[in-house]
PDB file of C-alpha atoms in Angstrom:
ATOM      1  CA  MET A   1      20.347  57.902 -37.709  1.00 36.00           C
ATOM      2  CA  VAL A   2      17.143  56.142 -36.661  1.00 36.00           C
ATOM      3  CA  GLN A   3      15.729  57.290 -33.372  1.00 36.00           C
ATOM      4  CA  ALA A   4      13.553  55.016 -31.269  1.00 38.00           C
ATOM      5  CA  SER A   5      10.122  56.422 -30.611  1.00 45.00           C
ATOM      6  CA  SER A   6       9.239  57.141 -27.015  1.00 56.00           C
ATOM      7  CA  ASN A   7       5.673  56.147 -27.963  1.00 59.00           C
ATOM      8  CA  PRO A   8       6.024  52.695 -29.519  1.00 66.00           C
ATOM      9  CA  LEU A   9       3.208  51.220 -31.526  1.00 73.00           C
ATOM     10  CA  ARG A  10       1.059  48.952 -29.408  1.00 91.00           C
ATOM     11  CA  GLU A  11      -1.341  46.333 -30.671  1.00 94.00           C
ATOM     12  CA  VAL A  12      -4.053  44.023 -29.400  1.00 96.00           C
ATOM     13  CA  ALA A  13      -6.383  41.552 -31.122  1.00 96.00           C
ATOM     14  CA  VAL A  14     -10.013  41.155 -30.104  1.00 96.00           C
ATOM     15  CA  ALA A  15     -12.953  39.293 -31.634  1.00 95.00           C
ATOM     16  CA  LEU A  16     -16.123  41.137 -32.533  1.00 95.00           C
ATOM     17  CA  PRO A  17     -19.019  39.397 -30.718  1.00 94.00           C
ATOM     18  CA  SER A  18     -20.700  36.894 -33.029  1.00 94.00           C
ATOM     19  CA  ALA A  19     -24.091  38.657 -32.929  1.00 92.00           C
ATOM     20  CA  VAL A  20     -22.671  42.111 -33.750  1.00 93.00           C
ATOM     21  CA  ALA A  21     -21.581  43.760 -36.991  1.00 93.00           C
ATOM     22  CA  LEU A  22     -19.862  47.142 -37.049  1.00 93.00           C
ATOM     23  CA  HIS A  23     -22.847  48.955 -38.537  1.00 93.00           C
ATOM     24  CA  ALA A  24     -24.051  52.440 -37.522  1.00 94.00           C
ATOM     25  CA  ARG A  25     -24.776  52.153 -33.796  1.00 95.00           C
ATOM     26  CA  PRO A  26     -21.893  49.850 -32.735  1.00 96.00           C
ATOM     27  CA  ALA A  27     -19.466  51.732 -34.997  1.00 96.00           C
ATOM     28  CA  ALA A  28     -20.532  55.061 -33.473  1.00 97.00           C
ATOM     29  CA  THR A  29     -19.949  53.693 -29.971  1.00 97.00           C
ATOM     30  CA  PHE A  30     -16.509  52.449 -31.022  1.00 97.00           C
ATOM     31  CA  VAL A  31     -15.522  55.774 -32.639  1.00 98.00           C
ATOM     32  CA  LYS A  32     -16.741  57.790 -29.637  1.00 98.00           C
ATOM     33  CA  THR A  33     -14.481  55.663 -27.446  1.00 98.00           C
ATOM     34  CA  ALA A  34     -11.496  56.196 -29.763  1.00 98.00           C
ATOM     35  CA  LEU A  35     -12.046  59.958 -29.814  1.00 98.00           C
ATOM     36  CA  ARG A  36     -11.479  60.145 -26.043  1.00 98.00           C
ATOM     37  CA  PHE A  37      -7.758  59.533 -26.575  1.00 97.00           C
ATOM     38  CA  LYS A  38      -4.931  61.586 -28.064  1.00 97.00           C
ATOM     39  CA  SER A  39      -3.132  58.557 -29.495  1.00 96.00           C
ATOM     40  CA  LYS A  40      -3.306  57.703 -33.169  1.00 97.00           C
ATOM     41  CA  VAL A  41      -5.603  54.661 -33.243  1.00 97.00           C
ATOM     42  CA  SER A  42      -6.447  52.255 -36.044  1.00 98.00           C
ATOM     43  CA  VAL A  43      -8.579  49.155 -36.372  1.00 98.00           C
ATOM     44  CA  GLY A  44      -8.069  46.386 -38.880  1.00 97.00           C
ATOM     45  CA  GLY A  45      -9.835  43.262 -39.924  1.00 94.00           C
ATOM     46  CA  GLU A  46      -9.790  40.876 -42.881  1.00 92.00           C
ATOM     47  CA  GLY A  47      -7.009  42.729 -44.681  1.00 94.00           C
ATOM     48  CA  LYS A  48      -8.436  46.237 -44.243  1.00 96.00           C
ATOM     49  CA  VAL A  49      -7.254  48.976 -41.883  1.00 97.00           C
ATOM     50  CA  ALA A  50      -9.201  52.061 -40.814  1.00 98.00           C
ATOM     51  CA  ASP A  51      -8.714  55.163 -38.697  1.00 98.00           C
ATOM     52  CA  ALA A  52     -10.588  54.273 -35.507  1.00 98.00           C
ATOM     53  CA  LYS A  53     -11.629  57.916 -35.088  1.00 98.00           C
ATOM     54  CA  SER A  54     -13.490  58.060 -38.430  1.00 98.00           C
ATOM     55  CA  ILE A  55     -17.042  56.700 -38.510  1.00 98.00           C
ATOM     56  CA  LEU A  56     -16.943  56.348 -42.311  1.00 98.00           C
ATOM     57  CA  ALA A  57     -13.647  54.459 -42.228  1.00 98.00           C
ATOM     58  CA  VAL A  58     -14.879  52.098 -39.495  1.00 98.00           C
ATOM     59  CA  LEU A  59     -18.136  51.451 -41.384  1.00 97.00           C
ATOM     60  CA  ALA A  60     -16.146  50.771 -44.577  1.00 96.00           C
ATOM     61  CA  LEU A  61     -14.401  47.858 -42.845  1.00 96.00           C
ATOM     62  CA  GLY A  62     -17.662  45.949 -43.127  1.00 95.00           C
ATOM     63  CA  ALA A  63     -16.709  43.858 -40.094  1.00 96.00           C
ATOM     64  CA  THR A  64     -19.270  41.217 -39.220  1.00 95.00           C
ATOM     65  CA  GLY A  65     -19.802  39.149 -36.097  1.00 94.00           C
ATOM     66  CA  GLY A  66     -16.855  36.962 -35.190  1.00 94.00           C
ATOM     67  CA  THR A  67     -14.322  39.030 -37.141  1.00 95.00           C
ATOM     68  CA  MET A  68     -10.943  39.222 -35.442  1.00 96.00           C
ATOM     69  CA  LEU A  69     -10.044  42.905 -35.153  1.00 97.00           C
ATOM     70  CA  THR A  70      -6.537  44.232 -34.655  1.00 96.00           C
ATOM     71  CA  LEU A  71      -6.433  47.444 -32.653  1.00 97.00           C
ATOM     72  CA  ARG A  72      -3.273  49.559 -32.902  1.00 97.00           C
ATOM     73  CA  ALA A  73      -2.396  52.712 -31.008  1.00 96.00           C
ATOM     74  CA  GLU A  74       0.599  55.007 -30.884  1.00 95.00           C
ATOM     75  CA  GLY A  75       0.970  57.801 -28.356  1.00 94.00           C
ATOM     76  CA  ASP A  76       1.253  58.605 -24.675  1.00 93.00           C
ATOM     77  CA  ASP A  77      -2.151  57.144 -23.811  1.00 94.00           C
ATOM     78  CA  ALA A  78      -1.915  54.134 -26.166  1.00 95.00           C
ATOM     79  CA  PRO A  79      -2.255  51.453 -23.455  1.00 95.00           C
ATOM     80  CA  ASP A  80      -5.364  53.134 -22.036  1.00 95.00           C
ATOM     81  CA  ALA A  81      -6.824  53.591 -25.517  1.00 96.00           C
ATOM     82  CA  LEU A  82      -6.317  49.932 -26.404  1.00 96.00           C
ATOM     83  CA  TYR A  83      -7.818  48.756 -23.134  1.00 95.00           C
ATOM     84  CA  ALA A  84     -10.877  50.999 -23.575  1.00 96.00           C
ATOM     85  CA  LEU A  85     -11.372  49.986 -27.205  1.00 96.00           C
ATOM     86  CA  ALA A  86     -10.954  46.265 -26.539  1.00 95.00           C
ATOM     87  CA  THR A  87     -13.458  46.549 -23.691  1.00 96.00           C
ATOM     88  CA  CYS A  88     -15.791  48.487 -25.972  1.00 96.00           C
ATOM     89  CA  VAL A  89     -15.616  45.834 -28.725  1.00 96.00           C
ATOM     90  CA  THR A  90     -16.271  42.912 -26.393  1.00 94.00           C
ATOM     91  CA  GLY A  91     -19.205  44.783 -24.845  1.00 94.00           C
ATOM     92  CA  LEU A  92     -20.912  45.779 -28.087  1.00 90.00           C
ATOM     93  CA  LEU A  93     -24.521  44.762 -28.437  1.00 81.00           C
ATOM     94  CA  GLU A  94     -26.665  44.645 -31.554  1.00 66.00           C
TER      95      GLU A  94
END
């Protein structure tokens, strides 16, 4: 028997600002935001997926300016996590 999860996977797409790459400082800001939430959170772009709470995984994405990122979250605070992360991404500065 398959049971429906009470915490369905949620997803949102957001573009990385054109002047920003996910290198050390922006990636650290992103990860710090993800760590505020209990939900399992991932970020994907250009065929790669990373744990949004791992600085090394986020850096390994190698996302450059203009990359379309897919943010996914699963858990009780998933909607809040996605909103905070999408806001974080659009507000990143070089």
